[in-house]
Coordinates of C-alpha atoms in Angstrom, one line a residue:
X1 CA 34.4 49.2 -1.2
X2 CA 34.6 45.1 -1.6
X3 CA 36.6 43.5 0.4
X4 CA 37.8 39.6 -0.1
X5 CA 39.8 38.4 2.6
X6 CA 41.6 34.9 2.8
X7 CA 42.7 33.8 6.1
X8 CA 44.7 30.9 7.2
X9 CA 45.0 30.4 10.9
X10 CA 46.0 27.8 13.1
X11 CA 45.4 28.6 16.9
X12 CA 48.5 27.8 19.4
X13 CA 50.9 26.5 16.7
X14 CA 54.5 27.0 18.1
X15 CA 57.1 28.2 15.5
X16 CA 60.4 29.1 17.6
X17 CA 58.6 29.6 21.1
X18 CA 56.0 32.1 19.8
X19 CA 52.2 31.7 17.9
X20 CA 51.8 32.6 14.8
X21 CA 48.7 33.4 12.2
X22 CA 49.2 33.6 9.0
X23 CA 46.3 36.1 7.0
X24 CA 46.7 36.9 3.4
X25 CA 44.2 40.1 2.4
X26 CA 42.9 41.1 -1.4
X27 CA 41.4 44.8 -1.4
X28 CA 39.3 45.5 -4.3
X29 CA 38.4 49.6 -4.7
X30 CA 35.7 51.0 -6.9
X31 CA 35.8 54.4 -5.8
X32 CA 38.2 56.1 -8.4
X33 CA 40.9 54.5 -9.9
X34 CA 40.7 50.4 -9.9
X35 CA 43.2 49.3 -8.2
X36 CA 44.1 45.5 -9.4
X37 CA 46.5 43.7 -6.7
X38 CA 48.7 40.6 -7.4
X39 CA 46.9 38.3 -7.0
X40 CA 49.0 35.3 -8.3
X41 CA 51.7 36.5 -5.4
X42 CA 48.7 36.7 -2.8
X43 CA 48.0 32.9 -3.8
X44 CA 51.2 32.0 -4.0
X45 CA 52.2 33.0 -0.8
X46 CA 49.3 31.8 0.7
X47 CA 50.0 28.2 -0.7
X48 CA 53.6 28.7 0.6
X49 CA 52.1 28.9 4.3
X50 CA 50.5 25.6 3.5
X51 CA 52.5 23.5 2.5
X52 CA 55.2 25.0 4.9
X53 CA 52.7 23.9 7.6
X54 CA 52.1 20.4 5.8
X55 CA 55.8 19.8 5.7
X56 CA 56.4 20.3 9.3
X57 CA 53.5 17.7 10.0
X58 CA 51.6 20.4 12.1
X59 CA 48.1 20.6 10.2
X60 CA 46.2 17.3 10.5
X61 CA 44.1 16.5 7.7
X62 CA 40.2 16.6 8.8
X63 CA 37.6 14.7 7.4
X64 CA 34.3 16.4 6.5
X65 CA 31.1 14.5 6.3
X66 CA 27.6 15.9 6.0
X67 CA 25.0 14.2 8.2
X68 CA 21.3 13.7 7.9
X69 CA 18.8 15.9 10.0
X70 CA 17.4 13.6 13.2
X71 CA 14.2 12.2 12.8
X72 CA 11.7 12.7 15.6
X73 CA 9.5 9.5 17.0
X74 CA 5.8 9.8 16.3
X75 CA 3.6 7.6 17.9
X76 CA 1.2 7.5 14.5
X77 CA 4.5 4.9 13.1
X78 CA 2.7 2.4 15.0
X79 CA -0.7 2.3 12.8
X80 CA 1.5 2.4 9.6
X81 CA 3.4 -1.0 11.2
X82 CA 0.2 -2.9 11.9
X83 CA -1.7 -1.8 8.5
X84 CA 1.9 -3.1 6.6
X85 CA 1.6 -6.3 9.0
X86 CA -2.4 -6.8 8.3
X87 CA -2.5 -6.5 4.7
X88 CA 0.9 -8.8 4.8
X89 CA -1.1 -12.0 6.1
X90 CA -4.0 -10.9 3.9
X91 CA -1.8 -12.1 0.8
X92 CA -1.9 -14.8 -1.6
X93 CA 0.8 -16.5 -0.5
X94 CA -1.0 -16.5 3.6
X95 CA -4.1 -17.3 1.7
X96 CA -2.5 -20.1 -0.2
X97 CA -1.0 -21.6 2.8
X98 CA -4.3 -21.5 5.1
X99 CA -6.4 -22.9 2.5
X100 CA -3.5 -26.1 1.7
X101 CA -3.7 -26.6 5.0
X102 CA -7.2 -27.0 6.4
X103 CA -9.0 -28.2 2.7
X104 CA -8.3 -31.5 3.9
X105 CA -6.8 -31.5 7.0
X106 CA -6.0 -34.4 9.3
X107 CA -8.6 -34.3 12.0
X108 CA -7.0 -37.1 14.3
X109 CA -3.9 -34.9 14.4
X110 CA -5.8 -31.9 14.5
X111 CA -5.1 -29.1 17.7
X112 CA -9.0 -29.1 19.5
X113 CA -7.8 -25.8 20.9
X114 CA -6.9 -24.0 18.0
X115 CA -8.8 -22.3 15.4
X116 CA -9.3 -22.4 11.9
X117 CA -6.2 -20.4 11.0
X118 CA -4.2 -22.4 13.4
X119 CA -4.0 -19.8 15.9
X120 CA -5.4 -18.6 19.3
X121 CA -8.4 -16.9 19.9
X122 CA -9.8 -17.9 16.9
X123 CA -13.1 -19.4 17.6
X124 CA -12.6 -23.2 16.4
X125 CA -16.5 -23.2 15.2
X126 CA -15.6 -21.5 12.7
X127 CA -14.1 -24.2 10.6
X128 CA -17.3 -25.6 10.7
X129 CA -19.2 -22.4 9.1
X130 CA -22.9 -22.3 8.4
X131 CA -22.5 -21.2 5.0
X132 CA -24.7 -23.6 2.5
X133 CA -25.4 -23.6 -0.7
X134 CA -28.7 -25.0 -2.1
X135 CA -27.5 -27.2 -4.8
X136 CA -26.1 -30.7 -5.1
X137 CA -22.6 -32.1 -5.8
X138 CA -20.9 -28.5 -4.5
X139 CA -19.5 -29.5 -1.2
X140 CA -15.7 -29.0 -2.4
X141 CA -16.2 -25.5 -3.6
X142 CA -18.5 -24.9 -0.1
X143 CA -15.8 -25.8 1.8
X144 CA -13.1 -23.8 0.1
X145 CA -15.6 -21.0 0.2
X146 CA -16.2 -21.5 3.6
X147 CA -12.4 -21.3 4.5
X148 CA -11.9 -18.3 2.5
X149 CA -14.3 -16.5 4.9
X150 CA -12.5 -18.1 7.9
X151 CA -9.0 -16.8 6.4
X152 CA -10.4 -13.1 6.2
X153 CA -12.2 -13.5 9.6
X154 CA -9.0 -14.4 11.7
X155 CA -6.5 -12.5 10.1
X156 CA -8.1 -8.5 10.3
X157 CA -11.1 -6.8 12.1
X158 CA -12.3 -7.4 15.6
X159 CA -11.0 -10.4 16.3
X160 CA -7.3 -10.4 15.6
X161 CA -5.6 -10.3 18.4
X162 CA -3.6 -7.2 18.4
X163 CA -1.4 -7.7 21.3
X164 CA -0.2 -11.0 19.4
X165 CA 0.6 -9.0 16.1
X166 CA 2.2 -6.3 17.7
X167 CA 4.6 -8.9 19.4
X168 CA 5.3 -10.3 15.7
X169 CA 6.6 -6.9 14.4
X170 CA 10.1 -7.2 14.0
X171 CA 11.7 -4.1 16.0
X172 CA 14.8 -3.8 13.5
X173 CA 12.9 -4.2 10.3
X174 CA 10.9 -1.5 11.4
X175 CA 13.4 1.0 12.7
X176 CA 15.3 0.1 9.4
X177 CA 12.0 1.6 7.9
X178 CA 11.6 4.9 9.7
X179 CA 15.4 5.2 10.0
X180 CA 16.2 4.6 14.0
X181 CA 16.4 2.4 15.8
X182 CA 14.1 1.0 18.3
X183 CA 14.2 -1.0 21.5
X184 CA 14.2 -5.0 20.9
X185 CA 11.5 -5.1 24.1
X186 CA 8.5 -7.1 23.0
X187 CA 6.6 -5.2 24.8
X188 CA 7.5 -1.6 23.5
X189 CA 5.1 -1.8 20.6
X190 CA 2.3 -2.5 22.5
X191 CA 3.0 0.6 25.3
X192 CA 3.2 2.8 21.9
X193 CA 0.2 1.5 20.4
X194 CA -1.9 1.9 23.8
X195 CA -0.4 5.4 23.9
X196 CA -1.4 6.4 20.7
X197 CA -5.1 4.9 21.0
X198 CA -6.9 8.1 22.6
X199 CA -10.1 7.3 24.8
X200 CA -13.5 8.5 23.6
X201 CA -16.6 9.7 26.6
X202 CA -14.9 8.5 29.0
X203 CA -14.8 4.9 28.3
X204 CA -11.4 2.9 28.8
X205 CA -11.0 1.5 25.8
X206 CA -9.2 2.9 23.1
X207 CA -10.1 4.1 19.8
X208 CA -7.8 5.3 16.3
X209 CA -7.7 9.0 16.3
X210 CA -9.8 9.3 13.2
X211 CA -12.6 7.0 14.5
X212 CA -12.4 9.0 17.9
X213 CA -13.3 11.9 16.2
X214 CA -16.2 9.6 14.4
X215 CA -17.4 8.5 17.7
X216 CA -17.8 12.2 19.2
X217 CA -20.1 12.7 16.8
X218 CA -22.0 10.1 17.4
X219 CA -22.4 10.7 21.4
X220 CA -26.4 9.3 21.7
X221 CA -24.9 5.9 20.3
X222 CA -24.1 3.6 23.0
X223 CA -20.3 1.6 22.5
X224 CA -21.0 -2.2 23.3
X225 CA -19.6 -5.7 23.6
X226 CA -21.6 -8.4 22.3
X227 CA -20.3 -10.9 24.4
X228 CA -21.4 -9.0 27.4
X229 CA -24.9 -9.4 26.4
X230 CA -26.7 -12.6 27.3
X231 CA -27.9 -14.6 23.9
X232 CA -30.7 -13.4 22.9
X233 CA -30.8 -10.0 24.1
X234 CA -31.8 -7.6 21.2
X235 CA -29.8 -4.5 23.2
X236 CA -26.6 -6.0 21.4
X237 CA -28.4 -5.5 18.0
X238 CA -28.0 -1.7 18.2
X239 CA -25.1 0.8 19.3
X240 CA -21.5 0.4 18.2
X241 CA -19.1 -2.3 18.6
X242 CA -16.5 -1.0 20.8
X243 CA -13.2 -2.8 19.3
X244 CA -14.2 -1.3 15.6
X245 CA -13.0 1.6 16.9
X246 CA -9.7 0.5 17.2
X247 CA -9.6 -2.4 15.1
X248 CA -11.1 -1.7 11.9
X249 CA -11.3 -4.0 8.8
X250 CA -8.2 -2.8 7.1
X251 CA -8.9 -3.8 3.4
X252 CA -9.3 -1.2 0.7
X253 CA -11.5 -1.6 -2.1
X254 CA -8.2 -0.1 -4.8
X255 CA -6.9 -3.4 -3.9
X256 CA -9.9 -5.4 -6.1
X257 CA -9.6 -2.4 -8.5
X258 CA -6.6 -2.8 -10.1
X259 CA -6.9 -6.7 -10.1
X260 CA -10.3 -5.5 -12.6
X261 CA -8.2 -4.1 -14.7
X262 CA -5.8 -6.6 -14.9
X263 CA -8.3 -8.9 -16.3
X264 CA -8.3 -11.6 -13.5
X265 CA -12.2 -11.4 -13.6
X266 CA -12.4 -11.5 -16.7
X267 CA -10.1 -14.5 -17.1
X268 CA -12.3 -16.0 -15.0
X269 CA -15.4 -15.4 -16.4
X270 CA -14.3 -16.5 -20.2
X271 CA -12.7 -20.6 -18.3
X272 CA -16.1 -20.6 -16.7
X273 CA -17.9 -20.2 -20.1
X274 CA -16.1 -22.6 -21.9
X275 CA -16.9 -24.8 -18.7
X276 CA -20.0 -24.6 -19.2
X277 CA -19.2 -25.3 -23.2
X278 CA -20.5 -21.9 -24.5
X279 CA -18.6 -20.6 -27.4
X280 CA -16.4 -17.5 -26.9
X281 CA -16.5 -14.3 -29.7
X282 CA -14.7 -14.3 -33.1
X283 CA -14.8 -17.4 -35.5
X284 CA -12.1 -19.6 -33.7
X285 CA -12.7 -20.1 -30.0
X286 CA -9.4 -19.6 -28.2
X287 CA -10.0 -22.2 -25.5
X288 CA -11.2 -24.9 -28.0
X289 CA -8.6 -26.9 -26.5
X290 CA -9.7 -26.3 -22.6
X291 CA -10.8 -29.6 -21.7
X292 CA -10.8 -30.3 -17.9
X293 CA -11.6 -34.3 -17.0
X294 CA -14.0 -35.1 -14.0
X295 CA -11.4 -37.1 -12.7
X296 CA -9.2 -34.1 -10.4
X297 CA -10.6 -31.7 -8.0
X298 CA -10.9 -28.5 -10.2
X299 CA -13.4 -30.0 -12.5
X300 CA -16.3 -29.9 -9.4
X301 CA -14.4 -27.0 -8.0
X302 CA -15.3 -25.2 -11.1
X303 CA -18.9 -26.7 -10.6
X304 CA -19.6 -25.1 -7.3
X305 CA -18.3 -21.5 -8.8
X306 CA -20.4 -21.7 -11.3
X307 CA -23.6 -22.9 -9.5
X308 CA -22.5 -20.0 -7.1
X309 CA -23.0 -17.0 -9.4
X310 CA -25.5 -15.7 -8.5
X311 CA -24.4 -15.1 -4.9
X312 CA -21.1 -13.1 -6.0
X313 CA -21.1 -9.2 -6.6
X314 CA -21.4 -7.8 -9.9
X315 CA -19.5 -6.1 -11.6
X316 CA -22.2 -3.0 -12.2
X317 CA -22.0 -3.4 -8.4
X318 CA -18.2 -2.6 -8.2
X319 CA -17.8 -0.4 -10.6
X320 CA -20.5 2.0 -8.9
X321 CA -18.4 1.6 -6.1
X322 CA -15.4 2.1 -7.6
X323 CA -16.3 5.8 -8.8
X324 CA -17.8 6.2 -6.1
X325 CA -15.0 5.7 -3.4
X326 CA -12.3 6.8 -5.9
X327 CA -14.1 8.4 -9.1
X328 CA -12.3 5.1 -11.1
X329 CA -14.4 4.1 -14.0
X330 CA -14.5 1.1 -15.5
X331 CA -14.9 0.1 -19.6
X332 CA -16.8 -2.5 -21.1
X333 CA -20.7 -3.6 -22.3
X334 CA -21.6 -4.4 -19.2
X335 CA -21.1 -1.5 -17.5
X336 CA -22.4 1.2 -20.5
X337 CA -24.4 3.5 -19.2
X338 CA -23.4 3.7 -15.5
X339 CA -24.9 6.2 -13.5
X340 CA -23.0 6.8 -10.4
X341 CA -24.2 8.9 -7.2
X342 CA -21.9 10.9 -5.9
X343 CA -18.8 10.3 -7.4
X344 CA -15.0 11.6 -6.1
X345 CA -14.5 13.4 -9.1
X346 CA -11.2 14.9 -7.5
X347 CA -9.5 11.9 -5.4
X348 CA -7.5 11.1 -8.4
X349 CA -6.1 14.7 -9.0
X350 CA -5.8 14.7 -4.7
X351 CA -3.9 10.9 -4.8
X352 CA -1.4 11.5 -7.7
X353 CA -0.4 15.4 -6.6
X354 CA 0.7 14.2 -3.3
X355 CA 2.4 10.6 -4.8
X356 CA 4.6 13.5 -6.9
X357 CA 5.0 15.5 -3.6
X358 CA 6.6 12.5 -2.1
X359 CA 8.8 12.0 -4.6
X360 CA 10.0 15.8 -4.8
X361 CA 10.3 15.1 -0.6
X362 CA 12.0 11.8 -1.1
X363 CA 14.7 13.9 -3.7
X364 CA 15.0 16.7 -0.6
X365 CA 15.6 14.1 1.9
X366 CA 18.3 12.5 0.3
X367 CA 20.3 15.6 -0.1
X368 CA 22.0 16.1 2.9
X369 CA 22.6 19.9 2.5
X370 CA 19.3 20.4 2.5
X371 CA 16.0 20.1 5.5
X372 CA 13.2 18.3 3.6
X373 CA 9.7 20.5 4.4
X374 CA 7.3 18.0 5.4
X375 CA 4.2 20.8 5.5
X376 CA 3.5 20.0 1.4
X377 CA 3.6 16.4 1.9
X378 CA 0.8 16.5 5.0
X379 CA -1.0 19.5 3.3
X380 CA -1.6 16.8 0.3
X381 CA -2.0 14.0 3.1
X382 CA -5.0 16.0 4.5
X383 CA -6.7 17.1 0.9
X384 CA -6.4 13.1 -0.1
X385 CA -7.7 12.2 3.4
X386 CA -11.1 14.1 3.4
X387 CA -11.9 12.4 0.0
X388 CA -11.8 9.3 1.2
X389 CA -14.1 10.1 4.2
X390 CA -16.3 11.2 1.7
X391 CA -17.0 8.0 0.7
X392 CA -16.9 5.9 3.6
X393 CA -20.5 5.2 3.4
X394 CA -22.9 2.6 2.3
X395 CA -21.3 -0.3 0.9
X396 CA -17.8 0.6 2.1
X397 CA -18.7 -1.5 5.0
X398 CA -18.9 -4.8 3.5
X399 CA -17.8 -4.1 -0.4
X400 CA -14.1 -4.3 -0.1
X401 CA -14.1 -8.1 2.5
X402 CA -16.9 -9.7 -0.2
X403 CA -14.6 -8.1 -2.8
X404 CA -12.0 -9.8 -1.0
X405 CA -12.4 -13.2 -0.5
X406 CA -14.5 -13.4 -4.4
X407 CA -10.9 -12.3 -6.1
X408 CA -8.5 -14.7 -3.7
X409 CA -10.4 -17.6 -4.5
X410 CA -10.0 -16.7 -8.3
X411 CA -7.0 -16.9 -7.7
X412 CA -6.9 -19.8 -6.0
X413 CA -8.6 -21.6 -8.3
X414 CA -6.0 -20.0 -11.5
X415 CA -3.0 -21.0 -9.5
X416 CA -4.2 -24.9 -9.5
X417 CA -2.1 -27.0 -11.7
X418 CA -4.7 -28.0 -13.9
X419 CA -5.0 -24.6 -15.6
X420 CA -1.0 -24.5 -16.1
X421 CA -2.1 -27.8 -18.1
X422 CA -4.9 -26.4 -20.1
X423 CA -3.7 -22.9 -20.5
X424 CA -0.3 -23.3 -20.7
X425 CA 2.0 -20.1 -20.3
X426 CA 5.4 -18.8 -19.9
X427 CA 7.4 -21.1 -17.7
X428 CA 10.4 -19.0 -17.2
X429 CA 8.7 -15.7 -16.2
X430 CA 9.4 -15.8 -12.5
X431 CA 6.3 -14.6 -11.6
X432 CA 5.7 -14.0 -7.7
X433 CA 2.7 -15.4 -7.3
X434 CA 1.5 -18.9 -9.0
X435 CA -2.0 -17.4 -10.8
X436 CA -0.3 -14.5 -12.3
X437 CA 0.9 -16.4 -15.7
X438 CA -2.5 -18.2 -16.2
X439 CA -4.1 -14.4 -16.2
X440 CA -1.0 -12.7 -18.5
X441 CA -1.7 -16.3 -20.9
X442 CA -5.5 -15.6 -21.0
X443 CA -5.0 -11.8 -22.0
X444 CA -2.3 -13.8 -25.1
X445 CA -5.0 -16.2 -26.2
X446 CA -7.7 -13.8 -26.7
X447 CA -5.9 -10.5 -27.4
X448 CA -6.0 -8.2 -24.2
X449 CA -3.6 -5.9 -22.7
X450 CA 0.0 -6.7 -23.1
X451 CA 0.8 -5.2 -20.3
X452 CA 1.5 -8.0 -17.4
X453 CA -0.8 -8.8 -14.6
X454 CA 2.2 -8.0 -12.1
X455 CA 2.1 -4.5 -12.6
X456 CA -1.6 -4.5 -11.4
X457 CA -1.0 -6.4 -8.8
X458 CA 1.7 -4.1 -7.1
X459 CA -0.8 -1.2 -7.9
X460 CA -3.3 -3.1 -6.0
X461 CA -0.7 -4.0 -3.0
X462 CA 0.9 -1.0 -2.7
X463 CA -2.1 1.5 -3.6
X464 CA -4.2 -0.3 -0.7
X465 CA -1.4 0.1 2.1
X466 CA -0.5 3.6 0.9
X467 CA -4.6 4.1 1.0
X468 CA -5.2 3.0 4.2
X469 CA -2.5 5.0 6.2
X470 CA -4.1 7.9 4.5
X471 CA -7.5 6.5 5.6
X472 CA -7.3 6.0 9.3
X473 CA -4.4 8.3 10.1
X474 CA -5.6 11.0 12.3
X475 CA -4.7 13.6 10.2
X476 CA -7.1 16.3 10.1
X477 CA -6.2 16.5 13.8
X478 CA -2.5 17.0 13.8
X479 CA -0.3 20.5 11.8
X480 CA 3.3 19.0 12.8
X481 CA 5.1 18.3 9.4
X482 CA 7.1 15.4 11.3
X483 CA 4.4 13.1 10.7
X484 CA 4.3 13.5 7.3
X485 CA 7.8 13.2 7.0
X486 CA 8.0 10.2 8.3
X487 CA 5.4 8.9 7.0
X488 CA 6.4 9.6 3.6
X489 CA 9.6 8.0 4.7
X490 CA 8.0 4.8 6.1
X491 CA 5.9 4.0 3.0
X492 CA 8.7 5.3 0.3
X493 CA 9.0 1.8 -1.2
X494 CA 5.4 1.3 -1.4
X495 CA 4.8 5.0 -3.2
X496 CA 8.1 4.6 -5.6
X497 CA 6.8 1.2 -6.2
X498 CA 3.0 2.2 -7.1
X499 CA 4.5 5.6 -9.6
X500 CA 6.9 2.6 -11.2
X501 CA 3.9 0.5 -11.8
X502 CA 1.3 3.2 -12.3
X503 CA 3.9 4.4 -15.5
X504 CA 4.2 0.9 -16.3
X505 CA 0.2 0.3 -16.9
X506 CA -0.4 3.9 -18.4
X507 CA 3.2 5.4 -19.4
X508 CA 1.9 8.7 -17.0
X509 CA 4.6 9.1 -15.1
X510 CA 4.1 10.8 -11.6
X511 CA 7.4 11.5 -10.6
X512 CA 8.3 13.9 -13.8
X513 CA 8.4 17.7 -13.0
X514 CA 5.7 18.9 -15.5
X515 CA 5.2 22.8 -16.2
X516 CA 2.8 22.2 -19.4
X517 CA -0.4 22.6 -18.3
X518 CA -1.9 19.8 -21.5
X519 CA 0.6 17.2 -19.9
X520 CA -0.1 17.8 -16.8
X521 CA -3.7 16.9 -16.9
X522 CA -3.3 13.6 -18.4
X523 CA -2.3 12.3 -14.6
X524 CA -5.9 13.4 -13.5
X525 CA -7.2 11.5 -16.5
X526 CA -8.7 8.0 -15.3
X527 CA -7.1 5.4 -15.4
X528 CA -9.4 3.5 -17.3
X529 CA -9.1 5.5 -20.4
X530 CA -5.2 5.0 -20.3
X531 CA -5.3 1.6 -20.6
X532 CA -8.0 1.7 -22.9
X533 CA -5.7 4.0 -25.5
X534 CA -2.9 1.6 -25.1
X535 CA -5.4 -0.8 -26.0
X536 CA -5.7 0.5 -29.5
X537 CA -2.5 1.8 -30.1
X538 CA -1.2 -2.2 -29.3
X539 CA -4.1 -3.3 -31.8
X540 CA -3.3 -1.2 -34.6
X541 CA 0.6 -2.3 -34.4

C-alpha cells in the first residue's frame, strides 16, 4: 500500500464559531485491482479551500528564505590577518613610496626619533647602513641598495612591532573577510593574537603553533634575547632568538618565482648588456636604439647594478632552490644540466589538488541548501603543509629576503621614467604597477611570451600569501574542519585569483571537474614546461 496524503491545515481559524481543518487524501492500492481516484476533483477541491481561505483574508502570505550555516571563530584568523597585512607593506607600491621618500630626503626637516621607514622602533642607524661596495662612482645605487635592505628590515621579521600592526587591522574589513563581524576594540586583536600564541618550556613568551612544535624538538637549545647580552658576549652567538618564534620572516620564495618566469630578470639582464654596449642575439639588435645620457640618475644607477653583480644570487642558485622548496624547474642555457638534491617532486600535485578542493568548497558554501565539509579542504591543507616543512632547510633562511630585495629594486629601477623613454610601451594598458609595461615591452621587442607580466605577478602575490598560511599554520596539530573552512573562506579571493591567473599563464585550469585520467595529469605537469609549449605554439603562428 502507497499512500500520498495532501493536507492543508490552519490551526485556530474561526469559521462560524467553530475550527476547522481542511485534509484532502489520495489512496493508491497495488494489491489487486488498481484503484485510480480523481484526482483532478481531489485538486480541485483542494485549490477551492485555498482560495476560499485567501478570499476571506485569513492565510497570511509567508516569506521563505534560506540562510547560511554560522561560522564559528577560530583564533588561527588572526595569523591569516597579519600574513595578508605583512606581505601588503612588502609591495611595490610600499616599496616605491619608502625609497621616494628617504633617497634624498631632507635632513633639516628630518624626525631624529624616527627610523628609516618613518616609523617607531625602527633603529634610526639603520639609514646609515654599513653596506659598501668596493668600487668608485657607485654611491647612488649603494644608497638605494642600502634602503632596500632598510625597507625589508622594518617592515617583517623580529623587529616589526606587532602590537602596532595588529592595531592597523581594520576590524570590518576583516570580519567582511571571514563573514562576521568583529568588535571595533583596538585592542581585541591583540588579546586574540596573545591567545593564539601558545608558550613553549615554560618560558612566557609566545610562539606560532607550528614553530612551538619546532622548538620542542629542539629542547637542549637555549631561547635568547640579544639585547639582554652585554656587547661582546659570544653566549648571544648561539641558541635561538626568541621572537623568531613568533615573528618569522614572512616572505615566500614562489613570490620571486613567478616574477622568473615572467621575464623581469631577464629584462633586466638584456638593458644591462646593452649598457654595457654588448650586442644582443640575432642580426638586428632590438635595443639598438637604448641610449641612456649620463646626464639623469639612472645612467649611474645602472652603473652601480652592474658593478654589483657579482654580489647578487644566481640564477643556478634559485633555480636549485626553486625545485627544491617547490619541485618548479626552470628552462633556459644557463640552467641545463641542473642537478637538484632533494627535490618536492609532489608539492605541485599536493598545491593544485587542494586549490580545486577549494573551489569545489567555495561551490558548496554558496549553496545554501547545503553544509560545506571542511574535512577535504584541511585533509589537502595538511598533505600541502608537510611538503613545505620538507624544505624548510638550508637556504630557506635567507634565499627568499636576498631574493627579495634583488627583484624590488629591478623593479625599481624598470619603473624609472627613463626606460618608459627608451623602451617605450603601451600607454593605455592600465597596468597596476609602473614597471609592469617596460617588462611586457621587452618580452615585444625581443619575441618572448605574449602572455602579460600581470598574470605572474598575481601568481606571485597571491601564491606567496596562500603559501604562507599553509606554511605557519599549525595544522598538523588541529582535526576540526572549522579551520579549514574558514580559512578557505578568508583567502577565497586570493585562491580564485591565483586558478584565474594560473589558466591564464598555462591554459590548465584548476577549477574544471576532470575524470580523464590524461588531462588530469597535465595540472601536476610543471609549470615551466607549460609556458615553454605556449612558447612554440605562439612562434609557429
Amino acid at each position: 500500500m502507497a499512500t500520498v496524503t495532501v493536507t492543508l491545515s490552519e490551526n485556530y481559524k474561526k469559521r462560524e464559531g467553530r475550527s476547522s481543518i481542511s485534509t484532502a487524501s489520495l489512496t493508491l492500492s497495488f494489491e489487486g485491482k488498481v484503484c485510480e481516484p480523481d484526482v483532478k476533483n481531489v485538486v480541485r477541491e483542494t485549490l477551492g479551500e485555498i482560495n476560499s481561505f485567501s478570499a476571506m483574508g485569513q492565510m497570511p502570505v509567508l516569506s521563505v528564505a534560506l540562510q547560511r550555516t554560522q561560522h564559528l571563530f577560530t583564533f588561527d584568523l588572526i595569523l591569516w590577518m597579519i600574513i595578508r597585512k605583512t606581505t601588503n607593506w612588502l609591495s611595490f607600491g610600499e616599496y616605491s613610496k619608502f625609497i621616494d621618500e628617504h633617497f634624498c630626503p631632507d635632513e633639516q626637516n628630518a624626525d631624529p626619533t624616527m627610523g628609516a621607514a618613518g616609523e617607531p622602533g625602527t633603529p634610526r642607524n639603520l639609514t646609515r647602513s654599513k653596506l659598501r661596495l668596493p668600487f668608485p662612482g657607485v654611491d647612488a645605487y649603494r644608497k638605494l641598495k642600502a634602503l632596500t635592505d632598510t625597507f625589508m628590515l622594518a617592515r617583517t621579521g623580529v623587529l616589526v612591532d606587532f602590537d602596532r600592526l595588529l592595531r592597523k587591522l581594520d576590524p570590518s574589513e576583516e570580519g567582511a573577510r571571514i563573514g562576521q563581524p568583529l568588535p571595533s576594540d583596538s585592542d581585541f586583536l591583540i588579546k586574540v593574537w596573545n591567545r593564539y600564541l601558545e608558550n613553549v618550556n615554560g618560558s612566557s613568551d609566545g610562539a606560532l603553533p607550528y614553530l612551538a612544535i619546532i622548538r620542542n624538538k629542539l629542547p637542549d637549545v637555549p631561547l635568547i634575547n640579544p639585547q639582554d647580552f652585554p656587547p661582546g658576549d659570544i653566549t648571544a652567538c648561539f641558541g635561538i632568538i626568541q621572537k623568531k618564534l613568533s615573528q618569522p620572516t614572512f616572505l615566500e620564495l614562489i613570490w620571486s618565482y613567478w616574477h622568473e618566469e615572467g621575464m623581469q630578470i631577464q629584462a633586466m639582464n638584456y638593458i644591462s648588456q646593452r649598457f654595457q654596449n654588448v650586442r644582443g642575439p640575432g642580426d638586428r639588435d632590438p635595443l639598438a636604439t637604448l641610449e641612456i645620457d649620463a646626464l639623469r640618475p639612472l645612467n649611474n644607477l645602472l652603473w652601480g647594478y652592474i658593478q654589483d653583480e657579482q654580489h647578487r644570487l644566481s640564477v643556478v642558485r634559485r633555480a636549485n632552490e626553486y625545485e627544491h622548496e617547490y619541485g618548479f624547474t626552470l628552462h633556459g642555457k644557463a640552467v641545463t644540466g641542473l642537478r637538484t638534491v632533494d627535490r618536492r617532486s609532489k608539492f605541485l600535485e599536493s598545491f593544485h589538488n587542494l586549490l580545486h578542493k577549494c573551489v569545489q568548497f567555495f561551490r558548496q558554501d554558496d549553496d545554501t541548501t547545503v553544509v560545506s565539509d571542511g574535512f577535504p579542504v584541511l585533509n589537502a591543507i595538511k598533505e600541502t603543509h608537510y611538503l613545505l616543512a620538507q624544505g624548510a632547510h638550508n637556504q630557506f633562511g635567507d634565499m627568499p629576503s636576498t631574493a627579495r630585495q634583488e627583484m624590488l629594486m629591478q623593479q625599481w629601477l624598470l619603473s624609472r621614467p627613463e626606460m618608459r623613454e627608451f623602451l617605450g610601451g603601451r600607454v593605455m594598458v592600465p597596468y597596476p604597477e609602473p614597471w609592469m609595461d617596460r617588462v611586457d615591452a621587452m618580452k615585444s621587442l625581443l619575441g618572448w611570451t605574449d602572455v602579460s607580466v600581470v598574470h605572474f605577478h598575481d601568481l606571485a602575490v597571491f601564491g606567496e600569501q596562500v603559501l604562507l598560511s599553509l606554511r605557519y599554520g599549525g595544522w598538523s596539530a588541529t582535526n576540526d574542519p572549522n579551520q579549514a573552512a574558514n580559512w578557505a573562506r578568508y583567502w577565497r579571493a586570493e585562491i580564485q585569483g591565483y586558478v584565474h591567473a594560473y589558466r591564464a599563464v598555462t591554459g590548465v585550469d584548476l577549477s574544471a571537474d576532470i575524470t580523464d585520467q590524461k588531462a588530469l595529469a597535465e595540472r601536476y605537469v610543471a609549470p615551466s614546461v607549460h609556458l615553454r609549449n605556449r612558447l612554440a605554439l605562439q612562434q609557429r603562428q
